Amino acid sequence: MVKMTLGVNIDHVAVLREARRVNDPDILQALYVACEAGADQITIHLREDRRHIQDSDVTNIMAHSKVPVNLECSINTEILNIVADIKPHRATLVPEKREEVTTEGGLDVFSYEEEIRFAIEQLHDSIIPVSLFVDPTIEAMDKSKELGAEMVELHTGHFSNLWAMLNSNLGHSNHSVKELELPRYELSEKLEEALLKIQEAATHAKKIGLEVAAGHGLNYHNVHEMMNINEITELNIGQSIIARSVFSGLSDAVKEMKKLTTRHV
Ligand code: PXP
């Protein structure tokens, strides 16, 4: 059985801090607690608008983390130069739009082919392995390989939205996903299709020599679906862990997710 790496995304701790522009909660405390509770990796996103993680957070986390740091970033030149300097254990290239609430959709590896190839080369020159956050399609796997990435992170946002519209109260809330307000049988079919696409993309990626991670919208209720896909060896999870930690504390929230994402040999 293959091991599963749990990457805990602690951006949301910085979201809370930046909401009041104070020094509380302390991101380094989040780092220590998450690692102590079983996080195998820390994931952070240095956004161009610095809406949560700041440059100093990245430096401090790199200096203090006892587990590898996966630094998500866009292909913006200024950001890439910072990442190349900081030398995280891995860089994950993600698309970024200022107006979005979070990373909505995978990197467009077809329209920005040359920019992404250049970014990968720059990061490789600084000896940083690169993962691409892409939609789960066979074409995106092939293109990621061709561009020189060693890893892909499959965007599970569509799967997670479908899962929540079918199995939770999301559809009755203010945050309902309008285009997924569909009869239950249709949602069910679409969910099956979305899972199959993730499975097929993961199988193909592994076959062509890419490591496979997945992330976005994964939570305590839907993560078991990813555990059934053996080619996926890493999950990056943030929002659901930090949301649960408000009620149960970060340590218990990470421990519970670690339990759900452990493959027993
Ligand atoms: N992976 C990537 C590449 C992301 O951009 C994000 C969101 O920042 C995540 C994983 C974590 O997503 P979530 O916060 O929905 O668990």
Tab-separated table of N, CA and C and ligand atoms in Angstrom, residues 7-9 11-12 43-45 47 52 70 72-73 92-95 102-105 132-134 153-157 160 214-219 235-242, ligand 1:
chain	number	residue	atom	x	y	z
A	7	GLY	N	-0.596	17.200	3.503
A	7	GLY	CA	-0.115	18.576	3.524
A	7	GLY	C	-1.190	19.442	4.165
A	8	VAL	N	-0.843	20.098	5.253
A	8	VAL	CA	-1.831	20.957	5.920
A	8	VAL	C	-1.590	22.404	5.467
A	9	ASN	N	-2.624	22.972	4.860
A	9	ASN	CA	-2.532	24.346	4.361
A	9	ASN	C	-2.962	25.303	5.482
A	11	ASP	N	-2.860	28.671	5.394
A	11	ASP	CA	-3.180	30.040	4.942
A	11	ASP	C	-4.285	30.689	5.768
A	12	HIS	N	-5.288	29.870	6.132
A	12	HIS	CA	-6.458	30.450	6.789
A	12	HIS	C	-6.159	31.003	8.182
A	43	THR	N	1.662	23.477	3.681
A	43	THR	CA	1.410	24.120	2.397
A	43	THR	C	0.967	25.556	2.653
A	44	ILE	N	1.585	26.482	1.916
A	44	ILE	CA	1.192	27.896	2.035
A	44	ILE	C	1.191	28.511	0.638
A	45	HIS	N	0.421	29.555	0.490
A	45	HIS	CA	0.288	30.212	-0.821
A	45	HIS	C	0.670	31.681	-0.652
A	47	ARG	N	0.295	34.782	-2.171
A	47	ARG	CA	-0.497	35.404	-3.240
A	47	ARG	C	0.088	36.746	-3.626
A	52	HIS	N	-3.166	36.953	2.624
A	52	HIS	CA	-2.996	36.210	3.881
A	52	HIS	C	-1.516	36.007	4.213
A	70	ASN	N	5.576	23.148	1.062
A	70	ASN	CA	5.099	23.218	-0.318
A	70	ASN	C	4.578	24.632	-0.525
A	72	GLU	N	2.879	27.373	-2.695
A	72	GLU	CA	2.064	27.617	-3.885
A	72	GLU	C	2.310	29.033	-4.364
A	73	CYS	N	2.400	29.184	-5.681
A	73	CYS	CA	2.619	30.520	-6.225
A	73	CYS	C	2.139	30.604	-7.665
A	92	THR	N	4.417	24.785	-5.996
A	92	THR	CA	3.249	24.359	-6.770
A	92	THR	C	2.717	25.574	-7.506
A	93	LEU	N	2.736	25.501	-8.824
A	93	LEU	CA	2.255	26.630	-9.622
A	93	LEU	C	0.742	26.578	-9.731
A	94	VAL	N	0.118	27.691	-9.373
A	94	VAL	CA	-1.346	27.771	-9.367
A	94	VAL	C	-1.781	29.006	-10.166
A	95	PRO	N	-3.003	28.977	-10.706
A	95	PRO	CA	-3.499	30.183	-11.372
A	95	PRO	C	-3.924	31.174	-10.308
A	102	THR	N	-10.870	32.050	-3.788
A	102	THR	CA	-9.797	31.072	-3.619
A	102	THR	C	-9.404	30.598	-5.012
A	103	THR	N	-8.493	29.618	-5.106
A	103	THR	CA	-8.019	29.189	-6.422
A	103	THR	C	-9.123	28.410	-7.143
A	104	GLU	N	-9.770	29.079	-8.090
A	104	GLU	CA	-10.962	28.485	-8.716
A	104	GLU	C	-10.611	27.866	-10.059
A	105	GLY	N	-10.192	26.677	-10.116
A	105	GLY	CA	-9.852	26.048	-11.398
A	105	GLY	C	-8.364	25.856	-11.509
A	132	LEU	N	2.326	21.106	-10.693
A	132	LEU	CA	1.357	21.994	-11.349
A	132	LEU	C	-0.041	21.644	-10.863
A	133	PHE	N	-0.780	22.664	-10.438
A	133	PHE	CA	-2.161	22.477	-9.952
A	133	PHE	C	-3.078	22.538	-11.175
A	134	VAL	N	-3.557	21.393	-11.600
A	134	VAL	CA	-4.279	21.325	-12.882
A	134	VAL	C	-5.607	20.585	-12.748
A	153	GLU	N	-0.854	18.369	-9.064
A	153	GLU	CA	-1.870	18.329	-8.021
A	153	GLU	C	-3.216	18.451	-8.727
A	154	LEU	N	-4.033	17.418	-8.598
A	154	LEU	CA	-5.324	17.412	-9.284
A	154	LEU	C	-6.303	18.304	-8.533
A	155	HIS	N	-6.935	19.214	-9.260
A	155	HIS	CA	-7.888	20.152	-8.660
A	155	HIS	C	-9.177	19.391	-8.360
A	156	THR	N	-9.516	19.275	-7.088
A	156	THR	CA	-10.704	18.511	-6.700
A	156	THR	C	-11.894	19.427	-6.385
A	157	GLY	N	-11.810	20.694	-6.794
A	157	GLY	CA	-12.872	21.655	-6.481
A	157	GLY	C	-14.223	21.266	-7.068
A	160	SER	N	-15.591	18.356	-5.197
A	160	SER	CA	-16.014	18.764	-3.844
A	160	SER	C	-17.322	19.539	-3.876
A	214	ALA	N	-3.543	15.738	-4.731
A	214	ALA	CA	-4.886	16.252	-5.013
A	214	ALA	C	-5.239	17.252	-3.930
A	215	GLY	N	-6.122	18.174	-4.251
A	215	GLY	CA	-6.540	19.125	-3.234
A	215	GLY	C	-7.536	20.134	-3.732
A	216	HIS	N	-8.201	20.731	-2.822
A	216	HIS	CA	-9.196	21.796	-2.946
A	216	HIS	C	-10.582	21.284	-2.577
A	217	GLY	N	-11.093	21.839	-1.493
A	217	GLY	CA	-12.454	21.495	-1.069
A	217	GLY	C	-12.563	20.147	-0.372
A	218	LEU	N	-11.432	19.503	-0.098
A	218	LEU	CA	-11.514	18.191	0.577
A	218	LEU	C	-11.814	18.415	2.058
A	219	ASN	N	-12.622	17.514	2.607
A	219	ASN	CA	-13.003	17.674	4.012
A	219	ASN	C	-13.172	16.310	4.686
A	235	LEU	N	-2.239	14.723	-0.263
A	235	LEU	CA	-3.440	15.565	-0.230
A	235	LEU	C	-3.066	16.868	0.453
A	236	ASN	N	-3.479	17.991	-0.133
A	236	ASN	CA	-3.268	19.289	0.511
A	236	ASN	C	-4.622	19.836	0.930
A	237	ILE	N	-4.776	19.998	2.238
A	237	ILE	CA	-6.099	20.352	2.784
A	237	ILE	C	-5.944	21.520	3.753
A	238	GLY	N	-6.804	22.532	3.567
A	238	GLY	CA	-6.703	23.708	4.426
A	238	GLY	C	-7.994	24.083	5.102
A	239	GLN	N	-8.951	24.553	4.313
A	239	GLN	CA	-10.142	25.198	4.869
A	239	GLN	C	-10.866	24.318	5.882
A	240	SER	N	-11.076	23.057	5.543
A	240	SER	CA	-11.874	22.207	6.443
A	240	SER	C	-11.142	21.950	7.766
A	241	ILE	N	-9.814	21.855	7.696
A	241	ILE	CA	-9.048	21.606	8.933
A	241	ILE	C	-9.083	22.837	9.834
A	242	ILE	N	-8.861	24.007	9.232
A	242	ILE	CA	-8.841	25.230	10.055
A	242	ILE	C	-10.256	25.536	10.570
B	1	PXP	N1	-4.142	22.914	-3.060
B	1	PXP	C1	-4.049	24.080	-3.735
B	1	PXP	C2	-3.154	24.144	-4.919
B	1	PXP	C3	-4.764	25.224	-3.309
B	1	PXP	O1	-4.655	26.391	-3.986
B	1	PXP	C4	-5.565	25.124	-2.140
B	1	PXP	C5	-6.299	26.333	-1.653
B	1	PXP	O2	-5.413	27.297	-1.231
B	1	PXP	C6	-5.606	23.897	-1.470
B	1	PXP	C7	-4.916	22.802	-1.957
B	1	PXP	C8	-6.395	23.715	-0.206
B	1	PXP	O3	-7.748	23.849	-0.497
B	1	PXP	P1	-8.787	23.902	0.708
B	1	PXP	O4	-8.455	25.098	1.511
B	1	PXP	O5	-10.105	23.990	0.001
B	1	PXP	O6	-8.625	22.630	1.477
